[in-house]
CSV table of C-alpha atoms and ligand atoms in Angstrom, one decimal:
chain,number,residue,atom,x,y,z
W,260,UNK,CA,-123.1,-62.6,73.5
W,261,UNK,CA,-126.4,-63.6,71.9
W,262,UNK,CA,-127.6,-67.2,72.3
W,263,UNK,CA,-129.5,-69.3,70.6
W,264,UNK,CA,-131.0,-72.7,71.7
W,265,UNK,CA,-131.9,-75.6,69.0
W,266,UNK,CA,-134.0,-78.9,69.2
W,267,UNK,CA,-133.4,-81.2,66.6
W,268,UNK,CA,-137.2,-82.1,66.7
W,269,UNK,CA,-138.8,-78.3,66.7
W,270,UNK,CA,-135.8,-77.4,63.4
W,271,UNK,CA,-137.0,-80.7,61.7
W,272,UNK,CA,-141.0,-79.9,62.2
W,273,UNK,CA,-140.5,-76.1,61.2
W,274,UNK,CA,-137.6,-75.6,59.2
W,275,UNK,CA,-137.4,-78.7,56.9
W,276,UNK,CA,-136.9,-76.7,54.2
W,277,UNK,CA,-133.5,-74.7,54.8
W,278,UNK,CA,-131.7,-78.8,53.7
W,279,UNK,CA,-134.5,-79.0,50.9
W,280,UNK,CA,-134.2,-75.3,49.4
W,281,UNK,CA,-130.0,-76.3,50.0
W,282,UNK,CA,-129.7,-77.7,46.2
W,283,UNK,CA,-128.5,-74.8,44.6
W,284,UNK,CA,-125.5,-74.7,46.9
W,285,UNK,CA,-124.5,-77.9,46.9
W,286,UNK,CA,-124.3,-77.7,42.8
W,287,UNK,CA,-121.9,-74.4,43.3
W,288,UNK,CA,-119.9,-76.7,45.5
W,289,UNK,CA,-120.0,-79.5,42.8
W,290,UNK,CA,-118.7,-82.3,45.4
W,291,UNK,CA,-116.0,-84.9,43.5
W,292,UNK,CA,-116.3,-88.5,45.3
W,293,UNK,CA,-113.2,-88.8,47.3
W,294,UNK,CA,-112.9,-85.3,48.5
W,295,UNK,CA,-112.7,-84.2,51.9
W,296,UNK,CA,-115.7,-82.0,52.9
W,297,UNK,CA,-116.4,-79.6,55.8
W,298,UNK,CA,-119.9,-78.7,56.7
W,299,UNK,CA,-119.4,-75.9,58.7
W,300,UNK,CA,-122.6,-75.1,60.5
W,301,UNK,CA,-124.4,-79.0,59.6
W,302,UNK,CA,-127.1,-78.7,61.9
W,303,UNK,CA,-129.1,-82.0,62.4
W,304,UNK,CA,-127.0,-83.0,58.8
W,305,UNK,CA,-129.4,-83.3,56.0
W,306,UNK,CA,-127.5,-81.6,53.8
W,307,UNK,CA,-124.1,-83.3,55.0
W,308,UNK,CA,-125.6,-86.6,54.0
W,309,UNK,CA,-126.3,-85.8,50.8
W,310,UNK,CA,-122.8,-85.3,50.2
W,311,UNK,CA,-121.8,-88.4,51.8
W,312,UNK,CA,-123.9,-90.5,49.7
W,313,UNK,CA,-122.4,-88.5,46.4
W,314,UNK,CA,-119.2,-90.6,47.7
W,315,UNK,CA,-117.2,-87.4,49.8
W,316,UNK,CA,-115.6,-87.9,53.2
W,317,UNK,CA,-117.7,-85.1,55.0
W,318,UNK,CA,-117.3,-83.9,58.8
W,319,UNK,CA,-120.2,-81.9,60.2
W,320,UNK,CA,-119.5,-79.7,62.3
W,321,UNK,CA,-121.9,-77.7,64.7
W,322,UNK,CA,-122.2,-75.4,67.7
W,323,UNK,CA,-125.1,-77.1,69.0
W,324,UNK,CA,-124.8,-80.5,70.8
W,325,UNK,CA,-128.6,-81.1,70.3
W,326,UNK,CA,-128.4,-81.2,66.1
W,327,UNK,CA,-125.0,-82.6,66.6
W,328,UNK,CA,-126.5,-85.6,68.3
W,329,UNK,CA,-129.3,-85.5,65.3
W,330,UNK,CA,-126.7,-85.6,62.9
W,331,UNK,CA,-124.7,-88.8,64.3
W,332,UNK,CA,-127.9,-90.5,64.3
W,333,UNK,CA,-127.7,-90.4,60.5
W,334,UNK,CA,-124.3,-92.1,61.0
W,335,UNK,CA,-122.1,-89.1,60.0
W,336,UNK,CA,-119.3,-87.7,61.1
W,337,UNK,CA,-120.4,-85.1,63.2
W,338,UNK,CA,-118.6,-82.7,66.1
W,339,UNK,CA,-119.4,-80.2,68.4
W,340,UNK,CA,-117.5,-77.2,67.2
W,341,UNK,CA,-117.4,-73.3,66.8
W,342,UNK,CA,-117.3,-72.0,63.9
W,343,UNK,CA,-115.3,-69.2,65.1
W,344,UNK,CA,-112.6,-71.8,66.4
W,345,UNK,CA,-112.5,-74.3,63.7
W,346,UNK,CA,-109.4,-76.3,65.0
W,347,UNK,CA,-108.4,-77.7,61.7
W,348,UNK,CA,-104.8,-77.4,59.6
W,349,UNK,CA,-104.9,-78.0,55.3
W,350,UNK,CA,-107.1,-80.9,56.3
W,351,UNK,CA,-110.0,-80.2,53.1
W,352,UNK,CA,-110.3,-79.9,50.1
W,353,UNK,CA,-113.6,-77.6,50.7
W,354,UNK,CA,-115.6,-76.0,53.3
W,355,UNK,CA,-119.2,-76.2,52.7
W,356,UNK,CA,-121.6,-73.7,54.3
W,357,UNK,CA,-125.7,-73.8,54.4
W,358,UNK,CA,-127.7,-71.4,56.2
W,359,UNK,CA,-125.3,-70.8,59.2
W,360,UNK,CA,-122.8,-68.2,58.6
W,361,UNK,CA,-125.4,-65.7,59.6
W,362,UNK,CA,-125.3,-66.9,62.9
W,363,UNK,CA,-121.2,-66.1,63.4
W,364,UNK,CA,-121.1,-62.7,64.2
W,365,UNK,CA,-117.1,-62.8,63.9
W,366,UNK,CA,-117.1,-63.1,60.1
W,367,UNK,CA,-113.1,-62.4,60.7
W,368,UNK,CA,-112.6,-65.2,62.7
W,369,UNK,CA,-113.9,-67.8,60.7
W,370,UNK,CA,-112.9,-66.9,57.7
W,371,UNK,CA,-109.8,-67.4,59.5
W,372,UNK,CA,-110.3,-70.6,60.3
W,373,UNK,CA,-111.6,-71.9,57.0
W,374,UNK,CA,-108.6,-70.6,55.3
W,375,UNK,CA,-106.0,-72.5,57.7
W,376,UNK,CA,-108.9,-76.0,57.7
W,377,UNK,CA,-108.3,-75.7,53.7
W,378,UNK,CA,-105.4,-77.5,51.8
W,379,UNK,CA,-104.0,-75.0,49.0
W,380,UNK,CA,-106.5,-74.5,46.1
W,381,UNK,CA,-109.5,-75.5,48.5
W,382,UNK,CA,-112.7,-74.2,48.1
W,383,UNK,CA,-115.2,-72.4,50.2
W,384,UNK,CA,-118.5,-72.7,48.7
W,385,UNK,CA,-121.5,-71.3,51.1
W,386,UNK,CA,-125.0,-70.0,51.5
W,387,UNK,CA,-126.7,-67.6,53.8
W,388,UNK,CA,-128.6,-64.4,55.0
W,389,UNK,CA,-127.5,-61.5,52.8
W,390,UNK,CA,-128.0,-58.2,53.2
W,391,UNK,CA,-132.1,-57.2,53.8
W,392,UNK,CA,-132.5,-61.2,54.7
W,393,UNK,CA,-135.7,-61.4,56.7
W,394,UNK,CA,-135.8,-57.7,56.8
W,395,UNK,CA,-139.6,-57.3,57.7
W,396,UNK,CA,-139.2,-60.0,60.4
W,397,UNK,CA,-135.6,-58.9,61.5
W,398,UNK,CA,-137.3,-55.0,61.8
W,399,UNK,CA,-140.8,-56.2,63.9
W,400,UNK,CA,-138.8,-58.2,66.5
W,401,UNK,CA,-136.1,-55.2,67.4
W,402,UNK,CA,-138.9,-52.6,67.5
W,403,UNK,CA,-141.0,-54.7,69.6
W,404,UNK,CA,-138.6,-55.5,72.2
W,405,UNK,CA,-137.2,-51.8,71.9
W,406,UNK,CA,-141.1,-50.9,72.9
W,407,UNK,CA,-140.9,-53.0,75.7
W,408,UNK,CA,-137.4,-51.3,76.6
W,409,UNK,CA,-134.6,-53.9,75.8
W,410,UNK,CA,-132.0,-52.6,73.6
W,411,UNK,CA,-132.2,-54.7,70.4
W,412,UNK,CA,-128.9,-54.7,69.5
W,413,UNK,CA,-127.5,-56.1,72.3
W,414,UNK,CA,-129.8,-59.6,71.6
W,415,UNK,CA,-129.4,-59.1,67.6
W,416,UNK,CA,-127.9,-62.6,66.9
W,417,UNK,CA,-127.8,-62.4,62.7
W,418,UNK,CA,-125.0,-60.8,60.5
W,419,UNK,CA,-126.5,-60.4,56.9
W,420,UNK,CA,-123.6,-58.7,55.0
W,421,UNK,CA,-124.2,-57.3,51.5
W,422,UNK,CA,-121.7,-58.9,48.7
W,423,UNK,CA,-119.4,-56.3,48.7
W,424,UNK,CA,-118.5,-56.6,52.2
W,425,UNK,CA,-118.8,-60.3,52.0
W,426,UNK,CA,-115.9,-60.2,49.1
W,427,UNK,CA,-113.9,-57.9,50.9
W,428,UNK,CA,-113.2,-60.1,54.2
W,429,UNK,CA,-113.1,-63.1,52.2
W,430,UNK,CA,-109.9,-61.3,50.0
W,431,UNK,CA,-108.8,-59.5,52.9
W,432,UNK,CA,-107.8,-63.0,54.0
W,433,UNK,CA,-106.4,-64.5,50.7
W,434,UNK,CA,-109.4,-66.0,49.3
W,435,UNK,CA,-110.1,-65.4,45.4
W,436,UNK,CA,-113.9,-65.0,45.3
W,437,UNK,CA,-115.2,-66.5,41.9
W,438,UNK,CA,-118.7,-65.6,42.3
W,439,UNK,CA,-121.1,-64.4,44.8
W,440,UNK,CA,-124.5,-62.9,44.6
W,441,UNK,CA,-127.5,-61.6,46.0
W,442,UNK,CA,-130.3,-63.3,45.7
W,443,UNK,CA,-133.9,-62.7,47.1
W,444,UNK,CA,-136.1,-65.7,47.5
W,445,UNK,CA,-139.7,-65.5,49.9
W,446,UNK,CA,-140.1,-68.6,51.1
W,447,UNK,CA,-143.3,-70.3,52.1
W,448,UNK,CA,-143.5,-71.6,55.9
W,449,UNK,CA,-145.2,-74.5,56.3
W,450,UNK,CA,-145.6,-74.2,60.2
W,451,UNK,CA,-146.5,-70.4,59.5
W,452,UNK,CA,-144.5,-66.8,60.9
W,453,UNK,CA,-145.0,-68.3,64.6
W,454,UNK,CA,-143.4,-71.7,63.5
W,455,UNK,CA,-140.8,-69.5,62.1
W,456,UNK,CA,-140.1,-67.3,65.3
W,457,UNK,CA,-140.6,-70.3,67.7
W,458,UNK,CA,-137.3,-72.1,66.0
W,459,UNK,CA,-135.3,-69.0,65.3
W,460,UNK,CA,-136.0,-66.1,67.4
W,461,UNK,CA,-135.3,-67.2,70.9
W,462,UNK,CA,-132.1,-65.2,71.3
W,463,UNK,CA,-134.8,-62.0,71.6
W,464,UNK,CA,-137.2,-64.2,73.4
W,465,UNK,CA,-134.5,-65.3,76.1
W,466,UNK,CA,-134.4,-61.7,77.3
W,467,UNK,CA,-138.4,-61.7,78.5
W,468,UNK,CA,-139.6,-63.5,81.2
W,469,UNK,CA,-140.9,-66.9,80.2
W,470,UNK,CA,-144.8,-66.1,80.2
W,471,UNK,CA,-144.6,-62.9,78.1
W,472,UNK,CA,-142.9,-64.8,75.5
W,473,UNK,CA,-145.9,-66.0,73.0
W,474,UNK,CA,-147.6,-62.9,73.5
W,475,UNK,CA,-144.5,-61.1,72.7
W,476,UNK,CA,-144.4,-63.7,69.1
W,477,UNK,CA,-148.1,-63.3,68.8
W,478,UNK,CA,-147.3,-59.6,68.6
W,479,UNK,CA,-144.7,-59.6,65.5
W,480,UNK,CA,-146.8,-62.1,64.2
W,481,UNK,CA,-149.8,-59.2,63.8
W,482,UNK,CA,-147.6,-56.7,63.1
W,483,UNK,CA,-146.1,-58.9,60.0
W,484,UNK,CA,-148.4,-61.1,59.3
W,485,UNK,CA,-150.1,-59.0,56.0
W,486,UNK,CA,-146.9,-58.2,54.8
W,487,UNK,CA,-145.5,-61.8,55.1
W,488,UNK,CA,-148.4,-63.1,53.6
W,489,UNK,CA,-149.4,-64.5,49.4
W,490,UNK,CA,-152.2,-63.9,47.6
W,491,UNK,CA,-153.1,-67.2,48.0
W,492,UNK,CA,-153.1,-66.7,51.8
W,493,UNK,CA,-149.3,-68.5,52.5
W,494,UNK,CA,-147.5,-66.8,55.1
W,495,UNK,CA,-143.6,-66.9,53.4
W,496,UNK,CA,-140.4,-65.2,55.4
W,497,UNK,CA,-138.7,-62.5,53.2
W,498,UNK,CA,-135.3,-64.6,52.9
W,499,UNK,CA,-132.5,-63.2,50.7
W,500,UNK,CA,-129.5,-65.7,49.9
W,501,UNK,CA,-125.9,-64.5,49.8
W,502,UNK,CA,-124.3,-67.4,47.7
W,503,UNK,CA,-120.6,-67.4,46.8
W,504,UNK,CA,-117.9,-69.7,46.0
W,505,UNK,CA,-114.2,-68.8,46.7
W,506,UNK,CA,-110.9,-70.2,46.2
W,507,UNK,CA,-107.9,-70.2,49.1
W,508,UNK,CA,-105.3,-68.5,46.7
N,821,LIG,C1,-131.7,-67.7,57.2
N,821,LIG,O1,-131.5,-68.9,56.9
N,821,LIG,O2,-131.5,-66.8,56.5
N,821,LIG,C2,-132.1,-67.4,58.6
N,821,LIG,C3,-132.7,-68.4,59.4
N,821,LIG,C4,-133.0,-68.1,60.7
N,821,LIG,C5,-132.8,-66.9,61.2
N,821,LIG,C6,-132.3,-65.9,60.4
N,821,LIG,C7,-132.0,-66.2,59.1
């Protein structure tokens, strides 16, 4: 089992911009005031209070203890929670989903468990790593610790399906998928590639030995860095959105 570690106040400083880039979602989702929302996957909850102030009941729910504790700070409802054990029953009237499927490497199991947390008619509305999401990056940090002779996909921690698989599980489990698509967007870093790495890539990391591990980043770093960066000198990460919207039939 891969493992990945999160600090509410590292995600906030470099990865601001997963809740801010988030918009698009949300309007698939189209939140009614009233409803009863999950946010599966809420992290520190800067997207889950956006939909508590457009007058929905949300609950966040998280694996991580340290963004749960970020998102109770904003007042929400928040709980600590696998996603591959969601523990609800016809309790929403949608799942949401932002940048955190990707990390659930048991697609099947929490599909699962969306589809028994919705009532009937529910929606499931997400967002996250499609297939060739972060590819260049994804790429440098197996081959680099395959050089240094760990066995890469034993630590890989993402799952970046393409939307053909995607539809499949979500039918195979009596979802009607409405729409779903690729879509690629580079993203500008504003902490730069080793901001990036440093808040997402520990579950490689983990494996070294703790004073190899910024040489080890500052090695992808060069190995990426002239692909992964703009004209106008911007390092960006090579992100490419699976967005979809489905309906429990
Ligand atoms: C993503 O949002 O696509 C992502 C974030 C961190 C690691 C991998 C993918």
């Amino acid at each position: 089992m891969t493992q990945q570690t999160w600090n509410a106040q590292t995600y906030a400083h470099n990865a601001r911009f997963v809740a801010d880039l988030g918009m698009p979602v949300v309007e698939w989702l189209n939140p009614q005031p009233g409803e009863h929302i999950l946010d599966l996957g809420c992290g520190d909850g800067a997207l889950t209070i956006k939909l508590k102030e457009l007058g929905c009941h949300v609950l966040g729910v998280d694996a991580s203890e340290n963004l749960i504790q970020a998102a109770q700070a904003l007042g929400l409802a928040a709980q600590v929670m696998d996603g591959h054990a969601l523990v609800f029953d016809r309790t929403f009237d949608a799942v949401f989903s932002n940048a955190a499927l990707h990390w659930m490497k048991q697609p099947e199991l929490v599909i699962q468990g969306v589809a028994r947390s919705l009532k009937p008619d529910g929606r499931f509305v997400g967002e996250f790593g499609g297939m060739g999401n972060v590819a260049i990056i994804h790429q440098a940090l197996k081959a680099e610790m395959g050089n240094r002779g760990y066995d890469p996909e034993l630590l890989d921690p993402w799952y970046f399906p393409s939307p053909e698989d995607y539809q499949t599980l979500l039918e195979a489990h009596g979802f009607e998928v409405t729409k779903i698509q690729l879509i690629p967007r580079p993203t500008p870093l504003p902490t730069g590639l080793k901001g990036w790495l440093e808040t997402f890539a520990n579950p490689f990391t983990v494996a070294l030995p703790e004073e190899e591990r910024s040489l080890f980043l500052d090695k992808v770093v060069h190995t990426i860095s002239s692909q992964l960066t703009n004209e106008t000198g911007q390092p960006f990460a090579d992100y490419v959105r699976l967005r979809f919207t489905a309906v429990k039939a």
